[in-house]
Short mmCIF file of C-alpha atoms in Angstrom, two decimals:
data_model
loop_
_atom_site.label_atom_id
_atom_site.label_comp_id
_atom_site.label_asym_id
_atom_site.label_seq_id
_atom_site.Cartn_x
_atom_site.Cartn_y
_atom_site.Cartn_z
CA UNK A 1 16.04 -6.95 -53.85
CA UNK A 2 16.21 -8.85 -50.50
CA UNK A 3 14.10 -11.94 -50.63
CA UNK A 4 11.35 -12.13 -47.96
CA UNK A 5 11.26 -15.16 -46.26
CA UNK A 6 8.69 -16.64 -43.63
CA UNK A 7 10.39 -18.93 -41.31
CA UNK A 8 7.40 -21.58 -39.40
CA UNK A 9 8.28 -22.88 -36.78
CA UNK A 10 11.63 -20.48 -35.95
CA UNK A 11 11.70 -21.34 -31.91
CA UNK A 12 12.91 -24.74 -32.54
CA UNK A 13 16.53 -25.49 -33.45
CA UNK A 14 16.37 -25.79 -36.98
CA UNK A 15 14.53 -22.44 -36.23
CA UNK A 16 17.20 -20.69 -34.79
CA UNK A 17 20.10 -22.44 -37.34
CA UNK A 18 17.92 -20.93 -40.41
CA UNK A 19 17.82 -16.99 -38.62
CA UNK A 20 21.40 -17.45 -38.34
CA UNK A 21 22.07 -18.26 -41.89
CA UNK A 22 19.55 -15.29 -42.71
CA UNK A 23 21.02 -12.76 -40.25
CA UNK A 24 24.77 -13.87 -41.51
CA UNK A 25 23.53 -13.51 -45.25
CA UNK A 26 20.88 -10.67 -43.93
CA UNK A 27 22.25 -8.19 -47.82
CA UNK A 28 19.74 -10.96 -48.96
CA UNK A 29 17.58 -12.49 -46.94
CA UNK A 30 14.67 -10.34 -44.83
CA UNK A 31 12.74 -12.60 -41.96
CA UNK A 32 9.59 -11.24 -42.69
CA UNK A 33 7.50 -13.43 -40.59
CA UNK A 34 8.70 -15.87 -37.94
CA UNK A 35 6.21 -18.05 -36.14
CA UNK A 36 6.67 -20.40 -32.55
CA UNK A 37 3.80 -22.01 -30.39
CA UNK A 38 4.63 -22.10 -26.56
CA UNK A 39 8.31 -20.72 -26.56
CA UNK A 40 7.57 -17.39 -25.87
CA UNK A 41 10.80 -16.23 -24.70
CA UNK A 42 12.40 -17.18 -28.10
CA UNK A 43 10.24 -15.65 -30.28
CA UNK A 44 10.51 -12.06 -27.82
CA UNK A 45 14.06 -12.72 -28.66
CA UNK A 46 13.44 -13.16 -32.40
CA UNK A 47 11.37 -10.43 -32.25
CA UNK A 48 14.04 -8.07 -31.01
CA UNK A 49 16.73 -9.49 -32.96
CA UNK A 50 15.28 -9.75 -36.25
CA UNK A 51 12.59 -7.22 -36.45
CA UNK A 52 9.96 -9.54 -38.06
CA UNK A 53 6.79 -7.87 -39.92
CA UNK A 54 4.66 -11.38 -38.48
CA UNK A 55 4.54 -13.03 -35.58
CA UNK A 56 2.58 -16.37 -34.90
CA UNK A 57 2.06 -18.11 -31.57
CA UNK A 58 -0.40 -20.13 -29.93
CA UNK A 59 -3.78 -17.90 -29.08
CA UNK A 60 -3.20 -17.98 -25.41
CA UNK A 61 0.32 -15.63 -26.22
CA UNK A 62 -0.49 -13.45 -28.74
CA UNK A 63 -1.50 -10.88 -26.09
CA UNK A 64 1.51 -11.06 -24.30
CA UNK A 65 3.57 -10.72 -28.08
CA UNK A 66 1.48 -7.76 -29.16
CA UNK A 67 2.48 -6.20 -25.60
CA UNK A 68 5.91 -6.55 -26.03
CA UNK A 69 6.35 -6.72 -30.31
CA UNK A 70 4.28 -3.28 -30.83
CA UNK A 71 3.56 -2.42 -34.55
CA UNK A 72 3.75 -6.47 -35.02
CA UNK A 73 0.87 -8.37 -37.13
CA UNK A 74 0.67 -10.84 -34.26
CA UNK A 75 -1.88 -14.19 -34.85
CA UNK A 76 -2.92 -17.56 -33.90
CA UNK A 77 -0.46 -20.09 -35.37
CA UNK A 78 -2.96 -23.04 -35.11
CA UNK A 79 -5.92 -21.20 -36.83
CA UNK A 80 -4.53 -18.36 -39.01
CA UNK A 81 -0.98 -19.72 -40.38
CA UNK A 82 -2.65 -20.45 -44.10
CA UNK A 83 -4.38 -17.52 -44.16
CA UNK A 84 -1.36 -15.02 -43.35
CA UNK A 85 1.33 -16.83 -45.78
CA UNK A 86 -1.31 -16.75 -48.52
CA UNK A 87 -2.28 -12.86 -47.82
CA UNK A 88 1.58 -11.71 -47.63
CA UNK A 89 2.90 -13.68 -50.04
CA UNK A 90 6.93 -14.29 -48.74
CA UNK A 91 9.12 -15.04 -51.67
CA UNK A 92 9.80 -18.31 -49.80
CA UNK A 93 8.69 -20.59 -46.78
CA UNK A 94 10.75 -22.46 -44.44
CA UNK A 95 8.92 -25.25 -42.67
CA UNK A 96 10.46 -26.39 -39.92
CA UNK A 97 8.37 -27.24 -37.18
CA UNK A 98 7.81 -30.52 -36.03
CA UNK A 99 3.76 -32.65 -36.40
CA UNK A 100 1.22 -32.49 -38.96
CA UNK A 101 -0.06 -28.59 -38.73
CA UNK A 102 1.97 -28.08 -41.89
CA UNK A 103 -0.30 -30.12 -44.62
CA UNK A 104 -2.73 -26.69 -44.97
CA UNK A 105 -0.25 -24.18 -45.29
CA UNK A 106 1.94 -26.09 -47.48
CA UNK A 107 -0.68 -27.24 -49.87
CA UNK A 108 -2.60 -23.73 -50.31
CA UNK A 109 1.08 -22.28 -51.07
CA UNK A 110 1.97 -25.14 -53.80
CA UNK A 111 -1.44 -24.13 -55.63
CA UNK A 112 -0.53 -20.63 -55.34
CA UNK A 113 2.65 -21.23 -57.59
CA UNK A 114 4.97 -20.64 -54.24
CA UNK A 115 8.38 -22.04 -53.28
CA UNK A 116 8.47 -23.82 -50.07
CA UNK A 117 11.38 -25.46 -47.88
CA UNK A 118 10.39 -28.51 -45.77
CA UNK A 119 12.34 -29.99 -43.09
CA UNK A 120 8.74 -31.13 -41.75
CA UNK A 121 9.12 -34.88 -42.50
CA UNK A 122 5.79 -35.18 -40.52
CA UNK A 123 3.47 -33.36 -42.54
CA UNK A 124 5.42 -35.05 -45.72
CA UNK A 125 4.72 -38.58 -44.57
CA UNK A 126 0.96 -38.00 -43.26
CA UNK A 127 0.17 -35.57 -46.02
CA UNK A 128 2.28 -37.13 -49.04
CA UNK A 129 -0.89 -37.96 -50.74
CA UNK A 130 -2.17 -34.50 -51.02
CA UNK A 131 1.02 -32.38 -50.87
CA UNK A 132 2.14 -33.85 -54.15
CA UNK A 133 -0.39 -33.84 -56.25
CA UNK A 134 0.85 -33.37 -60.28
CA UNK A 135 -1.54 -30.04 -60.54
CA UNK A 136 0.37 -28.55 -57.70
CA UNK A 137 2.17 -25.80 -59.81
CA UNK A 138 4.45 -24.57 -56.38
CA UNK A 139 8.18 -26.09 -55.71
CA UNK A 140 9.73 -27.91 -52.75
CA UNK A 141 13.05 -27.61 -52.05
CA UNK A 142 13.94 -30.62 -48.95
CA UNK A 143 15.74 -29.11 -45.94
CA UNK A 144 16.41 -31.95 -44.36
CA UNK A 145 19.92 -33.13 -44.78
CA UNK A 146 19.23 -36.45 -46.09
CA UNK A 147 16.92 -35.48 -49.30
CA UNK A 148 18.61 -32.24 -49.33
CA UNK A 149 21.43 -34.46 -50.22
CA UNK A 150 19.59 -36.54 -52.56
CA UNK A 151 18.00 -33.29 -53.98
CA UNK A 152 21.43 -32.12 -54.99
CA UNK A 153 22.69 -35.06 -56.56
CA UNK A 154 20.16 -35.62 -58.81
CA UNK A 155 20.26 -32.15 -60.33
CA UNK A 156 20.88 -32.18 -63.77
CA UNK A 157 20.39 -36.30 -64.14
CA UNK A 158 17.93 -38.15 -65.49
CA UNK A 159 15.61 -40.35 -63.00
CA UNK A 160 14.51 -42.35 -64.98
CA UNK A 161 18.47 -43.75 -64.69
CA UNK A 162 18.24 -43.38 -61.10
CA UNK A 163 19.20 -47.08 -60.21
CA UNK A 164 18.96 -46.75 -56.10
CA UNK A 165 18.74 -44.01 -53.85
CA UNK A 166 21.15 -44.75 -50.75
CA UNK A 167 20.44 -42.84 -47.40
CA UNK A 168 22.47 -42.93 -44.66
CA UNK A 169 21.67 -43.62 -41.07
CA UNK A 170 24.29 -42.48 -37.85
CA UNK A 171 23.27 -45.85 -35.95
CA UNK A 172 22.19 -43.60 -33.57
CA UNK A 173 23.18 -43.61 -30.04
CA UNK A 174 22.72 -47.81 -29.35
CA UNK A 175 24.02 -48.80 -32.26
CA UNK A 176 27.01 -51.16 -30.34
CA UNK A 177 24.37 -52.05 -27.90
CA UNK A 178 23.33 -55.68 -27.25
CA UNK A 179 19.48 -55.80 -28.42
CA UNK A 180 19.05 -57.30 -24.78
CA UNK A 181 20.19 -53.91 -23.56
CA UNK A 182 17.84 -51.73 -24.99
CA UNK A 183 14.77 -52.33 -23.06
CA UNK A 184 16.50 -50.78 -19.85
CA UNK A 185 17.92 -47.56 -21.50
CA UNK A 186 16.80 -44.31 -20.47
CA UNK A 187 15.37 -41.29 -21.97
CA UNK A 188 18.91 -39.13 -21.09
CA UNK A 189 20.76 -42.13 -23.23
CA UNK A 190 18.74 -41.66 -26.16
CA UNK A 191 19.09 -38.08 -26.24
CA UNK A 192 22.91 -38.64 -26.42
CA UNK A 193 23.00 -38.69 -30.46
CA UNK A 194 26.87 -39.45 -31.10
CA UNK A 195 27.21 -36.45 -33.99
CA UNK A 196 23.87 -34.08 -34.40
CA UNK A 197 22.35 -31.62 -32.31
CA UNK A 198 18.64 -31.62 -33.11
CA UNK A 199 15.18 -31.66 -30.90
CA UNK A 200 14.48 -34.24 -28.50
CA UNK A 201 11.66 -36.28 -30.54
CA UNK A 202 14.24 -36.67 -33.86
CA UNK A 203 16.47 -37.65 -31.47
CA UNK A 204 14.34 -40.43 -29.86
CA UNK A 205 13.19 -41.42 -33.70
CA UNK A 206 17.11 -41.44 -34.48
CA UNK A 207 17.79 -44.02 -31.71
CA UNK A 208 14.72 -46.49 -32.55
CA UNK A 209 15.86 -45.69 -36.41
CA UNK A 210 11.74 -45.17 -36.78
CA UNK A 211 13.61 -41.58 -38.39
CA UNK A 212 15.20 -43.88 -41.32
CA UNK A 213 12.40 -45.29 -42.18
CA UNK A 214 10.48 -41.59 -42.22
CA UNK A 215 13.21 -40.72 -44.27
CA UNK A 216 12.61 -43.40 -47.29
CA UNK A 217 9.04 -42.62 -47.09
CA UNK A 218 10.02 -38.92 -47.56
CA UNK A 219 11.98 -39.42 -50.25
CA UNK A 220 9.59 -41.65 -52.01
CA UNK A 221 7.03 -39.19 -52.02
CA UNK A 222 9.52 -35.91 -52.77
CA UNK A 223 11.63 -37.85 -55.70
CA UNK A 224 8.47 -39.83 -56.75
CA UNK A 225 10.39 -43.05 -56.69
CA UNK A 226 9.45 -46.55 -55.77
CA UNK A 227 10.18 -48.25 -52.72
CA UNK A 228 12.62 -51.16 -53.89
CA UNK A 229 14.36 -48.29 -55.02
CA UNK A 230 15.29 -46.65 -52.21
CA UNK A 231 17.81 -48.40 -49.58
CA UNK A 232 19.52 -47.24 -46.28
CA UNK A 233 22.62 -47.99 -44.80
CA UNK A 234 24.38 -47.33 -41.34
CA UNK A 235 27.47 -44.95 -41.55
CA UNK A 236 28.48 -43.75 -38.32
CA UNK A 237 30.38 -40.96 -38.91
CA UNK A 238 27.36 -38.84 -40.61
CA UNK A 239 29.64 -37.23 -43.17
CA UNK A 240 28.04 -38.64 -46.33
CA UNK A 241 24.16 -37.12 -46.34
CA UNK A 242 22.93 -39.77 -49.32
CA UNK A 243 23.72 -40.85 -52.30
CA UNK A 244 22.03 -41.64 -55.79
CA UNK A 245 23.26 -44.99 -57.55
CA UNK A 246 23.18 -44.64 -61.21
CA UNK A 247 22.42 -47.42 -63.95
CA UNK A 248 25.72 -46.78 -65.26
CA UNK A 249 27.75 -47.96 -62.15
CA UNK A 250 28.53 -44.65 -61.31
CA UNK A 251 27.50 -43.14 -57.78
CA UNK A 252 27.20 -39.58 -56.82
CA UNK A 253 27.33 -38.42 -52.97
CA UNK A 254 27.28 -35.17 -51.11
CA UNK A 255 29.75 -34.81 -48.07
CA UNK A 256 29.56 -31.74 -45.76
CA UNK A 257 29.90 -31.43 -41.45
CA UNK A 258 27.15 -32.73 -39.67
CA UNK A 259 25.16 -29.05 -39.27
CA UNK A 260 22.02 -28.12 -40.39
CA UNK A 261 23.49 -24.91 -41.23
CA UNK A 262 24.81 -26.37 -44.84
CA UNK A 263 21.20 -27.89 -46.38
CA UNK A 264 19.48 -24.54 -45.14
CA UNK A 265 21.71 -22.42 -46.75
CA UNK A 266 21.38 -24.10 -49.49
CA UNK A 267 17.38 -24.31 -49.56
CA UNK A 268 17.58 -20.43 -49.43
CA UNK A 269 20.19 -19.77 -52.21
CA UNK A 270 19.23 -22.31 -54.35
CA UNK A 271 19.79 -22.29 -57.16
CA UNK A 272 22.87 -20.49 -56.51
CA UNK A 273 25.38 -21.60 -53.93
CA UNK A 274 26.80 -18.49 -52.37
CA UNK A 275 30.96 -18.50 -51.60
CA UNK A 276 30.87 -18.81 -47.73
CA UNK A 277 30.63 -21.68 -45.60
CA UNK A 278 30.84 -21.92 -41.35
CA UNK A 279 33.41 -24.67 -42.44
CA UNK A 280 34.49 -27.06 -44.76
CA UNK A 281 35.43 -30.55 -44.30
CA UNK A 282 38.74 -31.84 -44.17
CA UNK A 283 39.29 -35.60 -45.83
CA UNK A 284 42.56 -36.34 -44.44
CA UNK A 285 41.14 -35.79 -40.81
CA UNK A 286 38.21 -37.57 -41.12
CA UNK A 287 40.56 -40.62 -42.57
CA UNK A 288 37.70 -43.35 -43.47
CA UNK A 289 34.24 -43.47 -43.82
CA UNK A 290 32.54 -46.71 -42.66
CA UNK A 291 29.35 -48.42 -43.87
CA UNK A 292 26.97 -51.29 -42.52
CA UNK A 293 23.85 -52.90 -43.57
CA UNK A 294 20.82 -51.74 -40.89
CA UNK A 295 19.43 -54.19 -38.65
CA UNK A 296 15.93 -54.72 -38.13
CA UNK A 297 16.59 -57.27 -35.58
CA UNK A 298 18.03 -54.64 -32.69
CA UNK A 299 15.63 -52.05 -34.52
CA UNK A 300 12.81 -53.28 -35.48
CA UNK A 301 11.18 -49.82 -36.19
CA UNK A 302 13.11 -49.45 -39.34
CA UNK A 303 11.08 -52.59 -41.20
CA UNK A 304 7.72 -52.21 -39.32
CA UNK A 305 7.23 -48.83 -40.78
CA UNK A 306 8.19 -49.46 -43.95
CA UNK A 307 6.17 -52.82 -44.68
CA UNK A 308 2.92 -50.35 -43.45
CA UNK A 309 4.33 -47.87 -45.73
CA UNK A 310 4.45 -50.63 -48.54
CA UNK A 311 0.91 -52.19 -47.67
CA UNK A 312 -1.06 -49.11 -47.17
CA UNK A 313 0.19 -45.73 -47.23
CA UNK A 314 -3.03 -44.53 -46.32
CA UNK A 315 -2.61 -45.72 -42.46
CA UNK A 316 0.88 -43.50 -42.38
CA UNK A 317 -1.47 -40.54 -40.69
CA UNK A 318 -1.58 -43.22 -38.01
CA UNK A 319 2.10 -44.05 -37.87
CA UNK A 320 3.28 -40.93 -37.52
CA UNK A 321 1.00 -39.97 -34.41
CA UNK A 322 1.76 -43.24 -32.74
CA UNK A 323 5.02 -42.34 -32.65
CA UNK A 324 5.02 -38.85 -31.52
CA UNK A 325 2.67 -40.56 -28.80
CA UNK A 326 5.14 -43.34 -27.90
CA UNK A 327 8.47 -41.18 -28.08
CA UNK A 328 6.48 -38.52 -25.50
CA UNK A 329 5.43 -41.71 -23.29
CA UNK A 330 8.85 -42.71 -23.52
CA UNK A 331 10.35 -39.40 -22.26
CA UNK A 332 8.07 -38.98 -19.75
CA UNK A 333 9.13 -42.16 -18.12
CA UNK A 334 5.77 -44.18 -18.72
CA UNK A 335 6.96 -46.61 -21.53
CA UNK A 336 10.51 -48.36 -22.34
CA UNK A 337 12.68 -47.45 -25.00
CA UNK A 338 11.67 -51.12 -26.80
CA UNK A 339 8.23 -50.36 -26.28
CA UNK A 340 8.08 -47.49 -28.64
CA UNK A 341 8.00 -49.64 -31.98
CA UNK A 342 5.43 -52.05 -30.29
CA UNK A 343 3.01 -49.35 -29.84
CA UNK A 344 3.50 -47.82 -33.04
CA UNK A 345 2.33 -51.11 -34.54
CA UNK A 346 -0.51 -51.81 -32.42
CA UNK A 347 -2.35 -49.00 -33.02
CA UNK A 348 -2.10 -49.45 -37.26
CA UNK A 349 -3.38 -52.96 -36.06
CA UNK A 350 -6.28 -51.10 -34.30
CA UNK A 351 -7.40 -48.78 -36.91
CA UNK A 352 -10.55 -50.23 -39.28
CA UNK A 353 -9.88 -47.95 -42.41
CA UNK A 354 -8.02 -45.06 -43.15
CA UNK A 355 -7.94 -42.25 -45.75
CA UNK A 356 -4.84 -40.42 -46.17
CA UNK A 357 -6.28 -38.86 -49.58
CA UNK A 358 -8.32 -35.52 -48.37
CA UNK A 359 -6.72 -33.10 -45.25
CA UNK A 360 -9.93 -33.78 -43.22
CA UNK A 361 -9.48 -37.48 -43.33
CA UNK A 362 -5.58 -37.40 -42.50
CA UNK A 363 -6.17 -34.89 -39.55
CA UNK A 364 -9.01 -37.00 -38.37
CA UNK A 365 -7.16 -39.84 -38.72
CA UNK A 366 -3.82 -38.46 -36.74
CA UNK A 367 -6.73 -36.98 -33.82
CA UNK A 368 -7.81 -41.03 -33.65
CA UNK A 369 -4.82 -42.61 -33.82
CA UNK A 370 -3.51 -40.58 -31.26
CA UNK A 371 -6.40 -40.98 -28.51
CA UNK A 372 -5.84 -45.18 -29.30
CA UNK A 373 -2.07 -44.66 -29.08
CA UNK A 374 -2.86 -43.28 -25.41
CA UNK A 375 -5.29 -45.59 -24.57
CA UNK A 376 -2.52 -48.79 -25.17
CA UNK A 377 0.08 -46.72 -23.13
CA UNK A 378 -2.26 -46.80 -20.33
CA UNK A 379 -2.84 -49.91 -20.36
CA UNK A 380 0.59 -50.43 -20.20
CA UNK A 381 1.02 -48.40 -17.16
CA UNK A 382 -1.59 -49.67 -15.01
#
């Protein structure tokens, strides 16, 4: 039997890479549901391509989908998304949109016992409190290459002899920049990300590194381990995902090409590993892999949000909207690339309390943090 999968947020690009690996796999995988928010033409696409039983989008275009997707259970993405993956039940759920929207969905479908893949590092960092809660009986399998890495090398180990878990950054796009430099780059030079092909804000986060430091605070709350156990280092050529350091001495890494295509696949088939791959690496052409230590001097982003992360984690609601506020500022041309970190830390600095503990208070939280965010950017501007 085909196993029915729901795919949120499948206009994006991670979107489109997991239909692919569905349609090229399609003797076992059925897109039952499929769900954008303002890309209309891509879902009409999806719709006609992939024959989905479920369609979300944003109120304003379900109208227009139920027009043109007839026979279609067509709803309101922002209101109804819980609601319809708890009703119809897929076998699994991809996550991979982008902002906070995912914390309901995801939490009502761990207490229903369900099996979810996240690549939504957003709702993972805002919502960590909640999300992984011990009486959660559901399962997460990480999408995202880094933990999907760490994910698969600590299957079948023991944590508790987990000595470090190592993730690797790319360095991004400035990474041989002078520091002096980065204040007049623009948005079309952070958007040049020397080996992945992703969405424009992970792109921006990649080049400040504020990504890296998302990613450790991912990891800490998906692996449940500490902070000082958890390191990252710079290796440019992107072919090592992570790697878990052992007690023992011993150190175990996972290698594949730099596509999104490889940690989906696996999310879906896990825990199998089917015999087909787009491609496989070859060693000898790749020749040497190079590491560095990170540098919080040229990117400061990197330590700032992890010493918040460390003080408070409560205030990370906060983080992550300041930065989707900042990184839009910046590609809009209203802020500078160096600015993005400042702002980030300015609104924590502004926010009284915070309560990352109940969905309310994190989405409440995110809504304030954003409207401050906006309020220092004009400022800025004036």
């Amino acid at each position: 039997m085909k196993k029915k999968v729901f795919v949120v947020g499948a206009s994006g690009a991670l979107g489109n890479i997991a239909l692919q690996v569905i349609s090229d796999h399609s003797d076992l995988f059925e897109p039952i549901g499929i769900t954008g928010y303002e890309n209309v033409n891509t879902i009409l696409d999806q719709c006609a391509s992939f024959n989905p039983l479920y369609i979300g989008i944003k109120k304003e275009f379900c109208g227009l989908i139920k027009d043109k997707c007839p026979n279609k259970y067509v709803f309101d993405v922002e209101k109804e998304l819980t609601d319809v993956l708890i009703e119809f039940s897929p076998d699994m759920t991809l996550f991979l949109s982008s902002g906070i929207g995912a914390i309901r969905p995801v939490v009502s479908l761990l207490r229903s016992g369900k099996t979810v893949g996240i690549a939504n590092k957003e709702s993972i960092i805002a919502g960590g409190k909640v999300i992984f809660r011990k009486d959660s009986p559901g399962f997460i399998v990480p999408i995202d290459s880094e933990p999907s890495a760490i994910f698969q090398a600590l299957l079948g180990e023991d944590k508790n002899a987990v000595r470090s878990i190592i993730i690797t950054a790319s360095g991004g796009p400035f990474w041989n920049r002078d520091k002096d430099e980065l204040k007049y780059v623009l948005p079309k030079d952070a958007l040049k990300h020397p080996n992945w092909k992703m969405g424009k804000k992970i792109t921006i986060d990649s080049a400040t590194m504020a990504n890296k430091a998302f990613e450790v605070i991912e990891a800490h709350f998906l692996f449940g381990m500490p902070y000082n156990k958890i390191k990252a280092i710079v290796h440019r050529e992107s072919i090592i995902h992570s790697l878990v350091e052992f007690e023992d001495g011993n150190i175990k890494a996972v290698l594949s090409p730099t596509s999104m295509y490889y940690p989906i696949q696996f999310a879906l088939t896990y825990p199998n590993r089917l015999n087909s791959a787009p491609g496989y690496l070859s060693l000898p052409e790749i020749g040497k892999l190079s590491f560095y230590e990170m540098n919080c001097i040229k990117f400061p982003a990197f330590c700032e949000i992890l010493q918040i992360a460390k003080e408070d984690e409560n205030f990370l609601p906060a983080v992550v909207a300041a930065d989707e506020t900042a990184v839009k500022a910046f590609l809009s041309d209203k802020i500078r690339f160096t600015d993005i970190h400042r702002i980030i830390i300015e609104t924590v600095s502004k926010i009284n309390s915070a309560d990352a503990t109940s969905i309310n208070g994190i989405e409440q939280l995110y809504k304030d943090a954003i409207i401050t965010a906006n309020n220092i950017i004009r400022r800025r501007t004036i």
